[in-house]
Short mmCIF file of N, CA and C in Angstrom, two decimals:
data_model
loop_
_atom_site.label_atom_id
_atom_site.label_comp_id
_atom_site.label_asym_id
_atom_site.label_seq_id
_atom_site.Cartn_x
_atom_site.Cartn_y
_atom_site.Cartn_z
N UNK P 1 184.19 138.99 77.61
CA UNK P 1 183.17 139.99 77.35
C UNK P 1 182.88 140.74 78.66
N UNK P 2 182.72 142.21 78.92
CA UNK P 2 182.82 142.91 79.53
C UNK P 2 180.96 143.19 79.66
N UNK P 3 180.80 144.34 81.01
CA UNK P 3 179.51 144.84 80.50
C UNK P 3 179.22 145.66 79.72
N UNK P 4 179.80 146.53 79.08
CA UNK P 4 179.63 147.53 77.81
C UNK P 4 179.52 147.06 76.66
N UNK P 5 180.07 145.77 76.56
CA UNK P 5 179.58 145.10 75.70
C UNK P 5 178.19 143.83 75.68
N UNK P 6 178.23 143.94 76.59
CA UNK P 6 176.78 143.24 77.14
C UNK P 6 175.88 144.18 76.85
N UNK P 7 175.99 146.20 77.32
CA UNK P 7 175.42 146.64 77.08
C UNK P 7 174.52 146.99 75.92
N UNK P 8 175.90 147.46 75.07
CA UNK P 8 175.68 147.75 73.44
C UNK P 8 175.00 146.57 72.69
N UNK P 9 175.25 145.11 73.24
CA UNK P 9 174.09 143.98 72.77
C UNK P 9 172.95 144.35 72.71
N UNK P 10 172.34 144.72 74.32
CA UNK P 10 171.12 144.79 74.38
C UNK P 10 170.23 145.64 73.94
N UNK P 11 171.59 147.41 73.44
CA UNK P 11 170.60 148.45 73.22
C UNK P 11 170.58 147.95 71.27
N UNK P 12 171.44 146.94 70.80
CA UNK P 12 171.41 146.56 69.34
C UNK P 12 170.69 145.70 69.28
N UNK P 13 169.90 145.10 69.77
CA UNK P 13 168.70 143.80 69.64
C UNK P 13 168.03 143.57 70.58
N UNK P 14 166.99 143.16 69.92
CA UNK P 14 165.31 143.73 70.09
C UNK P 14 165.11 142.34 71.13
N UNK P 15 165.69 140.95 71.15
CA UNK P 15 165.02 139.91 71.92
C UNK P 15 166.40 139.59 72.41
N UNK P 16 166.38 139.35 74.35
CA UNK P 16 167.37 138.58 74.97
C UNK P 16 167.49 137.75 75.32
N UNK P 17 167.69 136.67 75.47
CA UNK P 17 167.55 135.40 76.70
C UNK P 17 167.75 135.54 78.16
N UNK P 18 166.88 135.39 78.97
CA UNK P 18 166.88 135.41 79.71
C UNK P 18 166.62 133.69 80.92
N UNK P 19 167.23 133.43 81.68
CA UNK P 19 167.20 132.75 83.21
C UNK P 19 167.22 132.48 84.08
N UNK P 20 165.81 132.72 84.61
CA UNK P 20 165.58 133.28 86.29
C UNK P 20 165.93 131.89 86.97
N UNK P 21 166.24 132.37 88.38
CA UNK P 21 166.60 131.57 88.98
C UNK P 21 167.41 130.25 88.83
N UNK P 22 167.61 129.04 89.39
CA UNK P 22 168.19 127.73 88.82
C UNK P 22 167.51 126.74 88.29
N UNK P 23 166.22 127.03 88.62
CA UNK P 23 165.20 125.82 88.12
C UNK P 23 164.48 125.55 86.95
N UNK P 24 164.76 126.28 86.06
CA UNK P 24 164.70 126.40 84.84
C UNK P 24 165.54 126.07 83.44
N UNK P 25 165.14 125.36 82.98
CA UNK P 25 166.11 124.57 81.94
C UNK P 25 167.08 125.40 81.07
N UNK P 26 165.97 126.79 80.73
CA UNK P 26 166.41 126.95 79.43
C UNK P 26 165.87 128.55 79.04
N UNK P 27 166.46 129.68 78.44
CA UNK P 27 166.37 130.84 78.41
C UNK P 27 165.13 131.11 77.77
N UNK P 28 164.38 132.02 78.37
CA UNK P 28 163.23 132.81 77.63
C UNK P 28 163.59 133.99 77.09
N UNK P 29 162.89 133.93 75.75
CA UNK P 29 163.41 135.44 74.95
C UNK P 29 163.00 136.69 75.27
N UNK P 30 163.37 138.02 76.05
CA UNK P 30 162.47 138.86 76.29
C UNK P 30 163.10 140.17 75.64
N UNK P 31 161.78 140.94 75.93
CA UNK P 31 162.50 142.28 75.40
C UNK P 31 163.16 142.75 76.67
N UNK P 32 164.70 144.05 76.59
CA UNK P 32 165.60 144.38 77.54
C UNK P 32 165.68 145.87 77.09
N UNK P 33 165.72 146.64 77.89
CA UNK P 33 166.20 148.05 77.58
C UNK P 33 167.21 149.03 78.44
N UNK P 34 168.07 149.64 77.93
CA UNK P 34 168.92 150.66 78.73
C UNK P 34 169.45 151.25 79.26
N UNK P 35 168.71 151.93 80.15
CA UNK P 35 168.74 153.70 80.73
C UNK P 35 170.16 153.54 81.77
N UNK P 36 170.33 154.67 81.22
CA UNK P 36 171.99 155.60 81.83
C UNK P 36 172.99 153.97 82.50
N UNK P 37 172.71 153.56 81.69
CA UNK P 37 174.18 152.25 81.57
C UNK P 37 173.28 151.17 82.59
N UNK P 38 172.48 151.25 82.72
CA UNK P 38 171.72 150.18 83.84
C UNK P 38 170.76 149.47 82.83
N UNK P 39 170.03 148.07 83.12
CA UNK P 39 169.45 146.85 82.19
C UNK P 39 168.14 146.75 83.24
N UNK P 40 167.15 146.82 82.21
CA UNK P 40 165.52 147.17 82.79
C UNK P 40 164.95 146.11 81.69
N UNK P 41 164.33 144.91 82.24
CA UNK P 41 162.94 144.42 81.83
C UNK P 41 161.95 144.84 82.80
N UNK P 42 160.54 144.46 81.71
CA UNK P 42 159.17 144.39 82.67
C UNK P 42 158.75 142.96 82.13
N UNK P 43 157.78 142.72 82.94
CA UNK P 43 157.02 141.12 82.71
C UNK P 43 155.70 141.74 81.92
N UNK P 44 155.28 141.12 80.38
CA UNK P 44 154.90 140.94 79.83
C UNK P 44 153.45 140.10 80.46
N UNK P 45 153.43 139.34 80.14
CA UNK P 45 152.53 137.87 80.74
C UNK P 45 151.82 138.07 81.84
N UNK P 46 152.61 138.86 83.09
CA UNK P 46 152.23 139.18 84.64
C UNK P 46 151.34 137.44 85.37
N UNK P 47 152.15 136.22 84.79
CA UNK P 47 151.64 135.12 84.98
C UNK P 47 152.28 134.38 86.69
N UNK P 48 151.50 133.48 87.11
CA UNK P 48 152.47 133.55 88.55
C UNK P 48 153.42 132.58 88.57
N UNK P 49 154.00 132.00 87.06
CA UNK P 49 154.93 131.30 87.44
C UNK P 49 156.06 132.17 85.91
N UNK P 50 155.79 133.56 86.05
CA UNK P 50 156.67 133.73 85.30
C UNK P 50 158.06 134.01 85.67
N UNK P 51 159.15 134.92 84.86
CA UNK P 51 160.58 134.78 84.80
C UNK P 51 160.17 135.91 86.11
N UNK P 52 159.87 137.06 86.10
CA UNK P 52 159.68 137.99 87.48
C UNK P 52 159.57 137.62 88.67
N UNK P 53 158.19 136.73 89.05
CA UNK P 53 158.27 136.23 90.22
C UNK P 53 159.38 134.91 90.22
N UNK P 54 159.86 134.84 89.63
CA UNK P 54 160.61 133.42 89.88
C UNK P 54 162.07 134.46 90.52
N UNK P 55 162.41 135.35 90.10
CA UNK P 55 163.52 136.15 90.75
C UNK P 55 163.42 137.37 91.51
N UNK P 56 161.81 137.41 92.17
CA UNK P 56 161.11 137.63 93.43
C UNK P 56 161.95 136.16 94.48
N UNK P 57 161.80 135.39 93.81
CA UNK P 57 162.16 133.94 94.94
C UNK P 57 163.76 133.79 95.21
N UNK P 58 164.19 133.99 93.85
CA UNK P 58 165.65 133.65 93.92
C UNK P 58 166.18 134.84 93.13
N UNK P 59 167.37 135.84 93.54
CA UNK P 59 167.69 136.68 92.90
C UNK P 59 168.74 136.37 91.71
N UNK P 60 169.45 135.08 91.99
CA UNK P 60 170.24 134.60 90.98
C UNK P 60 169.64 134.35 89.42
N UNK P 61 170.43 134.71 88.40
CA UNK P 61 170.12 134.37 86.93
C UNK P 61 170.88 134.55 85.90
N UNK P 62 171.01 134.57 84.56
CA UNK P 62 171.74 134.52 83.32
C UNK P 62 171.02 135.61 82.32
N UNK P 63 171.60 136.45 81.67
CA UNK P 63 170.92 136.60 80.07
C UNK P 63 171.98 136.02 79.06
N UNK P 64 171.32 136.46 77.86
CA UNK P 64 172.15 136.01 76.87
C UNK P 64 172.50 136.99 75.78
N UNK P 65 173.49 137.25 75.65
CA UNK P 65 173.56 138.23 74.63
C UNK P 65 174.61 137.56 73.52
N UNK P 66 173.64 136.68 72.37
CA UNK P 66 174.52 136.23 71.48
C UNK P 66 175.22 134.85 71.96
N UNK P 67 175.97 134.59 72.17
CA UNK P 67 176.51 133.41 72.33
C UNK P 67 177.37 133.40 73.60
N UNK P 68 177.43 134.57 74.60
CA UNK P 68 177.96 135.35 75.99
C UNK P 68 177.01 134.89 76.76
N UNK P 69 177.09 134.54 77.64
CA UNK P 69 176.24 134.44 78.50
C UNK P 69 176.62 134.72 80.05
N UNK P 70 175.77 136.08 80.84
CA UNK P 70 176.32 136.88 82.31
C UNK P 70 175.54 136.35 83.05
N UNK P 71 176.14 135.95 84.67
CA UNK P 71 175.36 135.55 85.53
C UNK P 71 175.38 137.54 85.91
N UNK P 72 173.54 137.06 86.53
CA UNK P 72 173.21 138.49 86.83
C UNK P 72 172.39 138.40 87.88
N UNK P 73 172.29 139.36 89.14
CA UNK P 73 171.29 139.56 89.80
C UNK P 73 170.07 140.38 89.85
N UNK P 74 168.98 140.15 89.83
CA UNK P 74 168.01 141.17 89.85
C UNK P 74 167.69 141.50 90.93
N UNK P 75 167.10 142.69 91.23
CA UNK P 75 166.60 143.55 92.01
C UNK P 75 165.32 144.66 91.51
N UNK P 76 164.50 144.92 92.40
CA UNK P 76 163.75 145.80 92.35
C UNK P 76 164.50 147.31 92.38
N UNK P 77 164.67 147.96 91.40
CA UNK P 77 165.46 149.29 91.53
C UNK P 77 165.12 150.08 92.81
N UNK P 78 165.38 150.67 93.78
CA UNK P 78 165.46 151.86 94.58
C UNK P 78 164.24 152.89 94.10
N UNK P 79 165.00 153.40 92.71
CA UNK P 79 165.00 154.63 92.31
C UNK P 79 163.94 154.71 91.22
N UNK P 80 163.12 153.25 91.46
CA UNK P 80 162.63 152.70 89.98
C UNK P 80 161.40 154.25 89.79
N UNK P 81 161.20 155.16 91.12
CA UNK P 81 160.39 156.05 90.38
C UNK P 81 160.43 156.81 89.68
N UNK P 82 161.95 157.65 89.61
CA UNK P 82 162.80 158.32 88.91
C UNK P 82 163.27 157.59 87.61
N UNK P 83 162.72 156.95 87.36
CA UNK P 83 163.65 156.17 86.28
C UNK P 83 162.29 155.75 85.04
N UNK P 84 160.96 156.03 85.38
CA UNK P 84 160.14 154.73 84.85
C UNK P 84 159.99 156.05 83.59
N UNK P 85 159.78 156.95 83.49
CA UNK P 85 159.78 157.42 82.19
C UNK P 85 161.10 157.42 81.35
N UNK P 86 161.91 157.42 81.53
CA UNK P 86 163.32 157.22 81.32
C UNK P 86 162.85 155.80 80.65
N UNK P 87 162.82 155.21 81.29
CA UNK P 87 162.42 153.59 80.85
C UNK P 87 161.21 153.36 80.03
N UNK P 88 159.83 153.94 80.26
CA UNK P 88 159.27 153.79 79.18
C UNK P 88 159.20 154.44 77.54
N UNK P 89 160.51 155.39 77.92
CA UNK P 89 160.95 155.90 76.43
C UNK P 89 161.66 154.95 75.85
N UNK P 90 162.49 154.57 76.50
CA UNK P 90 163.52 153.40 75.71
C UNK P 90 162.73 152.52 75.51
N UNK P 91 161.39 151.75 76.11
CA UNK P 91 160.70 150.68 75.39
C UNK P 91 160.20 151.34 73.83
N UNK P 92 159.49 152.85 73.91
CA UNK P 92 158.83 153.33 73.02
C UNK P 92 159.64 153.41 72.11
N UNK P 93 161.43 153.60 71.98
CA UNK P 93 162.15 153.93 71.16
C UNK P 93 162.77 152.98 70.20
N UNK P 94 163.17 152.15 71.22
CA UNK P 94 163.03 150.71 70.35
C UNK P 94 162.46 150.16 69.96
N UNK P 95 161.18 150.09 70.43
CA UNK P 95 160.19 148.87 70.00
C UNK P 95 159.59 149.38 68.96
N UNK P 96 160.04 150.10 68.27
CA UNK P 96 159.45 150.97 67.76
C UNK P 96 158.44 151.18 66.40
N UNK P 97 158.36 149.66 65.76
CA UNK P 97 158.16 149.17 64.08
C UNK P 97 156.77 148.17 64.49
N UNK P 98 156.47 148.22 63.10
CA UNK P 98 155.41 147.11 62.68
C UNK P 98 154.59 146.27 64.01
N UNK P 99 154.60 144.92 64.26
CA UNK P 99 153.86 144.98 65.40
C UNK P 99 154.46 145.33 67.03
N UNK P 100 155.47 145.28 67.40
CA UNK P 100 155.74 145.76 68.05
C UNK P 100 155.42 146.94 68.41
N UNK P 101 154.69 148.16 68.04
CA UNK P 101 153.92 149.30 68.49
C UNK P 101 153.63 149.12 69.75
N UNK P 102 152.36 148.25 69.03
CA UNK P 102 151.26 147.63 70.24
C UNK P 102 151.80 147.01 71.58
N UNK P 103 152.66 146.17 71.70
CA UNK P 103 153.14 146.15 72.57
C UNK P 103 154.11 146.91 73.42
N UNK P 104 154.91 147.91 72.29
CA UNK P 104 155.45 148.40 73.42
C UNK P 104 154.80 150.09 74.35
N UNK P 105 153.52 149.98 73.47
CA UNK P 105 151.97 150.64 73.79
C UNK P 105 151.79 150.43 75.37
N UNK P 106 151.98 148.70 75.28
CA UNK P 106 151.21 148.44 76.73
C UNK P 106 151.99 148.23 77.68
N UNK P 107 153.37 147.91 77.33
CA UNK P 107 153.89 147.70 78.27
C UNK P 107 154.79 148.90 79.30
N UNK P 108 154.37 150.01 78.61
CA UNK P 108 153.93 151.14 79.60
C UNK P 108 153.38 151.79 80.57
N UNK P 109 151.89 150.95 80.55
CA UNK P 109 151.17 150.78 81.29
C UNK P 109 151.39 150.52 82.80
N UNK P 110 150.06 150.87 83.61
CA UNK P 110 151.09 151.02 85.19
C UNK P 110 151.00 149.37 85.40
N UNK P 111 150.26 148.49 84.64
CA UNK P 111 150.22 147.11 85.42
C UNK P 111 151.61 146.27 84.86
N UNK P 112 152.64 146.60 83.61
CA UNK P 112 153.19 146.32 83.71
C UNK P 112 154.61 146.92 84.29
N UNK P 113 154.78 148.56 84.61
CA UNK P 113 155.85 149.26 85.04
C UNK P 113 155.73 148.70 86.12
N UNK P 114 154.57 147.97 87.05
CA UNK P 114 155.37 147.60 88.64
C UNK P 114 155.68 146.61 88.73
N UNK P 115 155.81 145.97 87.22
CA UNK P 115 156.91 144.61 86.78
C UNK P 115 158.06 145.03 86.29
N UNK P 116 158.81 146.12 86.51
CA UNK P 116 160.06 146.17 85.82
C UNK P 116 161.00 145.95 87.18
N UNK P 117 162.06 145.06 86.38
CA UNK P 117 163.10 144.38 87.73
C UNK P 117 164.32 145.43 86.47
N UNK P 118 165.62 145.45 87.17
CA UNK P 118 167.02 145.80 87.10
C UNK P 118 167.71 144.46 86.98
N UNK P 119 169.10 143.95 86.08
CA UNK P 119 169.56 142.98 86.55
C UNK P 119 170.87 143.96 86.17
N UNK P 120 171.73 143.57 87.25
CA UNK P 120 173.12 143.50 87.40
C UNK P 120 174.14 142.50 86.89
N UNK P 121 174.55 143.11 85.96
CA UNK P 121 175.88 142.22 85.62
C UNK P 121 176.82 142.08 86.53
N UNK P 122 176.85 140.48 87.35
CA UNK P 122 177.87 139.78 88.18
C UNK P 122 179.35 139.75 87.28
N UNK P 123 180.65 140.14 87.82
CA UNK P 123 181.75 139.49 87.34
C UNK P 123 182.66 138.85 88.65
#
């Protein structure tokens, strides 16, 4: 499995697995989105032992797309200023049904956009 197909996973379903760092057993489901061939979460929770700061500590990690699973690095984007409406359309576009509204309402918001990390697909 390639990243274009990692890609097209993520822009076809709504929850990913995700695994920050090594110290963690076991994937958390999050929402993933998009923009111009690059992979954008934000932290939800904004808790201090969540999946974000844990790859604040260690940049190493995994998602899951389906039964594939990419080691990936995160990073704080560069460019993340140029990019955050770009990015909060693709949350608005997808998320787009029943309760999910509401959340993807808030996670627009500026307290969670200065939680959005980039991860890079390692090969």
């Amino acid at each position: 499995m390639n990243k274009e197909t990692a890609l097209n996973y993520i822009q076809n379903n709504t929850i990913i697995g995700i695994k920050a760092g090594h110290q963690r057993p076991g994937f958390l489901e999050i929402w993933m989105v998009v923009v111009q061939n690059r992979i954008f979460a934000r932290s939800w929770g904004l808790a201090e032992r969540s999946w974000y700061n844990a790859f604040l500590e260690d940049s190493a990690g995994k998602i899951q797309c389906g039964e594939t699973i990419y080691p990936i690095k995160a990073i704080i984007p560069e460019d993340i200023n140029k990019l955050t409406d770009e990015i909060n359309q693709a949350y608005l576009t997808k998320y787009n049904s029943g309760h999910n509204i509401q959340y993807s309402q808030g996670i627009i918001q500026e307290k969670h956009v200065t939680k959005t990390m980039e991860f890079i697909i390692l090969k």
